[in-house]
Amino acid sequence: MDNKLEIFSFQHILAAGATNCVSTRKGGVSTGVYESMNLGRNSGDDPTNIQRNYEILREGLFDTGRLVFSQQTHSTNIVAVYSDTGELTDVDGLVTDVEGIVLTTYFADCVPLFFYDPICGVIGNAHAGWRGCAENMAGKMVDKMVEHYCCKPSNILAGIGPSISAKHFEVDADVADKFKNTLPFSEEFVYNSQDVHGKFHIDLWKICRESLILAGLRPENIEIAGLCTYENRDLFFSHRRDGLPRGSMVGMISL
């Protein structure tokens, strides 16, 4: 595997003033199933390799930033961050208006959601697995920014990061029904499988986008990365494809 560091960034958020990235599996020092840019701190990888990977990734991007991590539980719990609090437990969404704090979340198929209001100077970072998507994590992040920081949804920029595509996210009827029941509009983005009777494919990207629009964001302020973690083996770790043990990517954003 080419060991040159590669990252993905939302350019519309970057141009507006918020540094952001989703890591790939390229550019680190880990080996074996963790090759090479593994950033999962509880993955079972050698801690010295993980530490070195963070150093490599942060160089030139978040050199002086103070990382705040989320210990994710596939919830829609969102916390406003005011200082370097290390790792927050039972949290899947982070927001802050404090410069120098790097909001950090982990991914390996789930959807990274980035938010930036350049008028109020507020950023957000959320981990949305299928449960989070079904329970409107995208919309709840917007609500948090509005309620806590008086943001206007029309000013918020959002990014829907690399994650599993509809083609590879095949589920049973109970999961499909969860989406239809909690987000009625999502029925448009739940498709009967052409391969297996009783299976469905769900487009998490479009569901998150629609959730953001319903929360008041302008469609032109939303970008979808369009990169499938399952398909792109050389670029991304994938829980559905690889199982455990495996590495993890991170999403980071900072003012």
Coordinates of C-alpha atoms in Angstrom, one line a residue:
M1 CA 0.0 0.0 0.0
D2 CA 1.2 3.5 -0.9
N3 CA 2.2 5.1 2.4
K4 CA 1.7 8.7 1.4
L5 CA -0.7 10.6 3.7
E6 CA -4.1 11.2 2.1
I7 CA -7.0 13.0 3.7
F8 CA -10.4 14.3 2.6
S9 CA -11.6 17.8 3.4
F10 CA -14.8 19.7 2.7
Q11 CA -13.5 22.7 0.7
H12 CA -16.6 24.9 1.2
I13 CA -16.1 24.6 5.0
L14 CA -12.3 25.1 4.7
A15 CA -12.7 28.2 2.5
A16 CA -15.1 29.7 5.0
G17 CA -12.5 29.3 7.8
A18 CA -12.8 25.9 9.6
T19 CA -10.0 23.4 9.2
N20 CA -11.5 19.9 8.7
C21 CA -10.5 16.5 7.5
V22 CA -11.5 12.8 7.4
S23 CA -8.5 10.6 7.5
T24 CA -8.0 7.6 5.2
R25 CA -6.0 4.5 5.9
K26 CA -3.0 5.9 4.1
G27 CA 0.1 7.6 5.5
G28 CA 0.6 5.9 8.9
V29 CA 2.9 3.5 10.5
S30 CA 0.5 0.7 11.7
T31 CA 0.8 -2.8 10.2
G32 CA -1.3 -5.9 9.6
V33 CA -5.0 -5.4 9.8
Y34 CA -4.4 -1.8 11.0
E35 CA -2.3 -0.8 8.0
S36 CA -1.5 2.0 8.0
M37 CA -3.2 5.2 9.4
N38 CA -5.1 3.6 12.2
L39 CA -6.5 6.1 14.6
G40 CA -8.7 3.9 16.7
R41 CA -7.4 4.3 20.2
N42 CA -9.2 1.2 21.5
S43 CA -8.6 -0.9 18.4
G44 CA -5.9 -3.3 19.9
D45 CA -3.2 -1.7 17.7
D46 CA 0.2 -0.8 19.3
P47 CA -0.4 2.5 21.2
T48 CA 2.9 3.9 20.0
N49 CA 1.8 3.4 16.4
I50 CA -1.5 5.1 17.1
Q51 CA 0.2 8.0 18.8
R52 CA 2.6 8.4 15.8
N53 CA -0.3 8.3 13.4
Y54 CA -2.0 11.2 15.2
E55 CA 1.2 13.1 15.1
I56 CA 1.5 12.6 11.3
L57 CA -2.1 13.5 10.7
R58 CA -2.1 16.6 12.8
E59 CA 1.1 18.1 11.3
G60 CA 0.3 21.2 9.4
L61 CA -3.4 20.9 10.1
F62 CA -4.0 20.8 13.9
D63 CA -0.5 21.2 15.3
T64 CA -1.5 23.3 18.3
G65 CA -5.1 22.2 18.6
R66 CA -6.4 20.5 21.7
L67 CA -8.2 17.3 20.7
V68 CA -11.5 16.4 22.2
F69 CA -12.7 12.8 21.5
S70 CA -16.1 11.3 21.6
Q71 CA -16.6 7.8 23.1
Q72 CA -19.4 6.9 20.8
T73 CA -22.5 4.7 21.6
H74 CA -24.6 5.2 18.4
S75 CA -26.7 7.7 20.3
T76 CA -27.9 11.2 19.4
N77 CA -26.3 12.7 22.5
I78 CA -24.7 16.0 21.7
V79 CA -22.4 18.0 24.0
A80 CA -21.2 21.6 23.8
V81 CA -17.4 21.7 24.4
Y82 CA -15.9 24.6 26.2
S83 CA -12.4 23.3 27.0
D84 CA -10.0 20.5 26.5
T85 CA -11.9 17.7 28.2
G86 CA -10.2 14.8 26.7
E87 CA -12.6 12.0 25.9
L88 CA -16.4 12.5 26.5
T89 CA -18.4 9.3 27.2
D90 CA -21.7 8.4 25.7
V91 CA -21.5 11.2 23.1
D92 CA -21.9 11.1 19.4
G93 CA -22.1 14.8 18.6
L94 CA -19.8 17.7 19.6
V95 CA -20.2 21.4 19.1
T96 CA -18.0 24.4 20.1
D97 CA -17.3 28.0 19.5
V98 CA -13.9 27.9 21.1
E99 CA -10.9 28.3 18.9
G100 CA -8.1 25.7 19.1
I101 CA -10.3 22.8 20.1
V102 CA -10.3 20.0 17.6
L103 CA -13.6 18.1 17.7
T104 CA -12.7 14.4 16.9
T105 CA -15.0 11.5 16.1
Y106 CA -14.3 7.9 14.8
F107 CA -15.6 6.1 11.8
A108 CA -15.4 2.9 9.8
D109 CA -18.6 2.9 7.6
C110 CA -20.8 5.3 9.8
V111 CA -21.4 8.8 8.5
P112 CA -19.2 11.7 9.5
L113 CA -21.2 14.9 9.7
F114 CA -19.4 18.3 9.8
F115 CA -21.0 21.6 10.5
Y116 CA -19.8 25.3 10.4
D117 CA -21.6 28.5 11.0
P118 CA -19.1 31.2 9.8
I119 CA -21.3 34.0 11.1
C120 CA -21.5 32.8 14.7
G121 CA -18.2 31.0 14.6
V122 CA -19.6 27.6 15.7
I123 CA -18.5 24.2 14.5
G124 CA -19.9 20.7 14.9
N125 CA -18.8 17.1 14.4
A126 CA -21.1 14.1 14.6
H127 CA -20.8 10.4 14.2
A128 CA -24.0 9.0 12.7
G129 CA -24.4 5.2 12.4
W130 CA -27.6 3.9 10.9
R131 CA -29.3 4.3 14.3
G132 CA -28.1 7.9 14.5
C133 CA -29.3 8.6 11.0
A134 CA -32.7 7.1 11.7
E135 CA -33.0 9.1 14.8
N136 CA -32.2 12.4 13.0
M137 CA -28.7 13.1 14.3
A138 CA -28.2 15.5 11.4
G139 CA -31.2 17.6 12.3
K140 CA -30.5 17.4 16.0
M141 CA -27.0 18.8 15.5
V142 CA -28.6 21.8 13.7
D143 CA -31.1 22.2 16.6
K144 CA -28.2 22.2 19.1
M145 CA -26.4 24.9 17.2
V146 CA -29.6 27.0 17.0
E147 CA -30.6 26.5 20.7
H148 CA -27.2 26.8 22.3
Y149 CA -25.4 29.4 20.0
C150 CA -28.3 31.2 18.3
C151 CA -27.1 30.0 14.9
K152 CA -29.4 30.5 11.9
P153 CA -29.8 27.2 9.9
S154 CA -29.5 29.2 6.6
N155 CA -26.0 30.2 7.6
I156 CA -24.8 26.7 8.4
L157 CA -22.5 24.8 6.1
A158 CA -22.5 21.0 6.3
G159 CA -20.6 18.1 5.0
I160 CA -21.6 14.4 4.7
G161 CA -18.4 12.5 4.8
P162 CA -17.0 9.2 3.4
S163 CA -19.1 6.3 4.6
I164 CA -20.9 3.2 3.4
S165 CA -23.0 3.7 0.2
A166 CA -26.5 2.5 -0.4
K167 CA -25.2 -0.2 -2.7
H168 CA -23.3 -1.9 0.1
F169 CA -25.6 -1.0 3.1
E170 CA -28.0 -4.0 2.9
V171 CA -30.3 -4.5 5.8
D172 CA -33.3 -6.6 7.1
A173 CA -36.9 -5.3 7.1
D174 CA -36.7 -4.3 10.8
V175 CA -34.0 -1.7 10.1
A176 CA -35.8 -0.5 7.0
D177 CA -39.0 -0.1 9.1
K178 CA -37.1 1.8 11.7
F179 CA -36.3 4.5 9.2
K180 CA -39.8 4.6 7.7
N181 CA -41.3 4.9 11.2
T182 CA -39.0 7.6 12.6
L183 CA -38.3 9.6 9.4
P184 CA -41.3 9.1 7.1
F185 CA -39.6 11.0 4.3
S186 CA -36.8 8.3 4.3
E187 CA -39.1 5.8 2.5
E188 CA -38.0 7.4 -0.7
F189 CA -34.4 6.4 0.1
V190 CA -35.1 2.8 1.2
Y191 CA -34.9 0.4 -1.7
N192 CA -35.9 -3.2 -2.1
S193 CA -32.9 -5.4 -2.7
Q194 CA -32.6 -6.7 -6.3
D195 CA -30.5 -9.6 -5.0
V196 CA -32.2 -11.0 -1.9
H197 CA -35.9 -11.1 -1.1
G198 CA -36.7 -9.4 2.2
K199 CA -33.5 -7.3 2.2
F200 CA -33.3 -3.5 1.6
H201 CA -30.7 -1.0 0.7
I202 CA -30.7 2.4 2.5
D203 CA -29.1 5.6 1.2
L204 CA -27.7 7.2 4.4
W205 CA -26.2 10.1 2.5
K206 CA -29.5 11.2 1.0
I207 CA -31.3 10.7 4.3
C208 CA -28.8 12.9 6.1
R209 CA -29.0 15.5 3.4
E210 CA -32.8 15.6 3.5
S211 CA -32.7 15.8 7.3
L212 CA -30.4 18.9 7.1
I213 CA -32.7 20.6 4.5
L214 CA -35.8 19.9 6.8
A215 CA -33.8 21.5 9.6
G216 CA -33.4 24.7 7.6
L217 CA -30.1 24.4 5.7
R218 CA -29.8 25.6 2.2
P219 CA -29.3 22.7 -0.3
E220 CA -26.3 24.6 -1.8
N221 CA -24.6 24.7 1.6
I222 CA -24.5 20.9 1.9
E223 CA -21.9 18.7 0.3
I224 CA -21.8 14.9 0.1
A225 CA -18.3 13.4 -0.2
G226 CA -19.7 10.5 -2.3
L227 CA -16.9 8.1 -1.2
C228 CA -17.9 4.6 -0.1
T229 CA -15.8 3.2 2.7
Y230 CA -16.8 -0.4 1.8
E231 CA -15.9 -0.1 -1.9
N232 CA -12.6 1.7 -1.5
R233 CA -10.5 -0.9 0.3
D234 CA -7.2 0.9 -0.3
L235 CA -8.5 4.2 1.1
F236 CA -10.8 3.3 4.1
F237 CA -11.3 0.8 6.9
S238 CA -14.8 -0.7 6.8
H239 CA -16.5 -2.6 9.6
R240 CA -19.0 -4.3 7.4
R241 CA -16.3 -5.4 5.0
D242 CA -13.5 -6.3 7.4
G243 CA -15.2 -7.0 10.8
L244 CA -12.8 -6.9 13.8
P245 CA -10.0 -6.4 14.4
R246 CA -9.6 -3.4 12.1
G247 CA -8.5 0.2 12.1
S248 CA -10.6 3.3 12.3
M249 CA -10.6 6.7 10.5
V250 CA -11.3 10.0 12.3
G251 CA -13.1 13.1 11.4
M252 CA -11.7 16.4 12.8
I253 CA -12.8 20.0 12.6
S254 CA -11.4 23.1 14.3
L255 CA -11.8 26.9 14.3

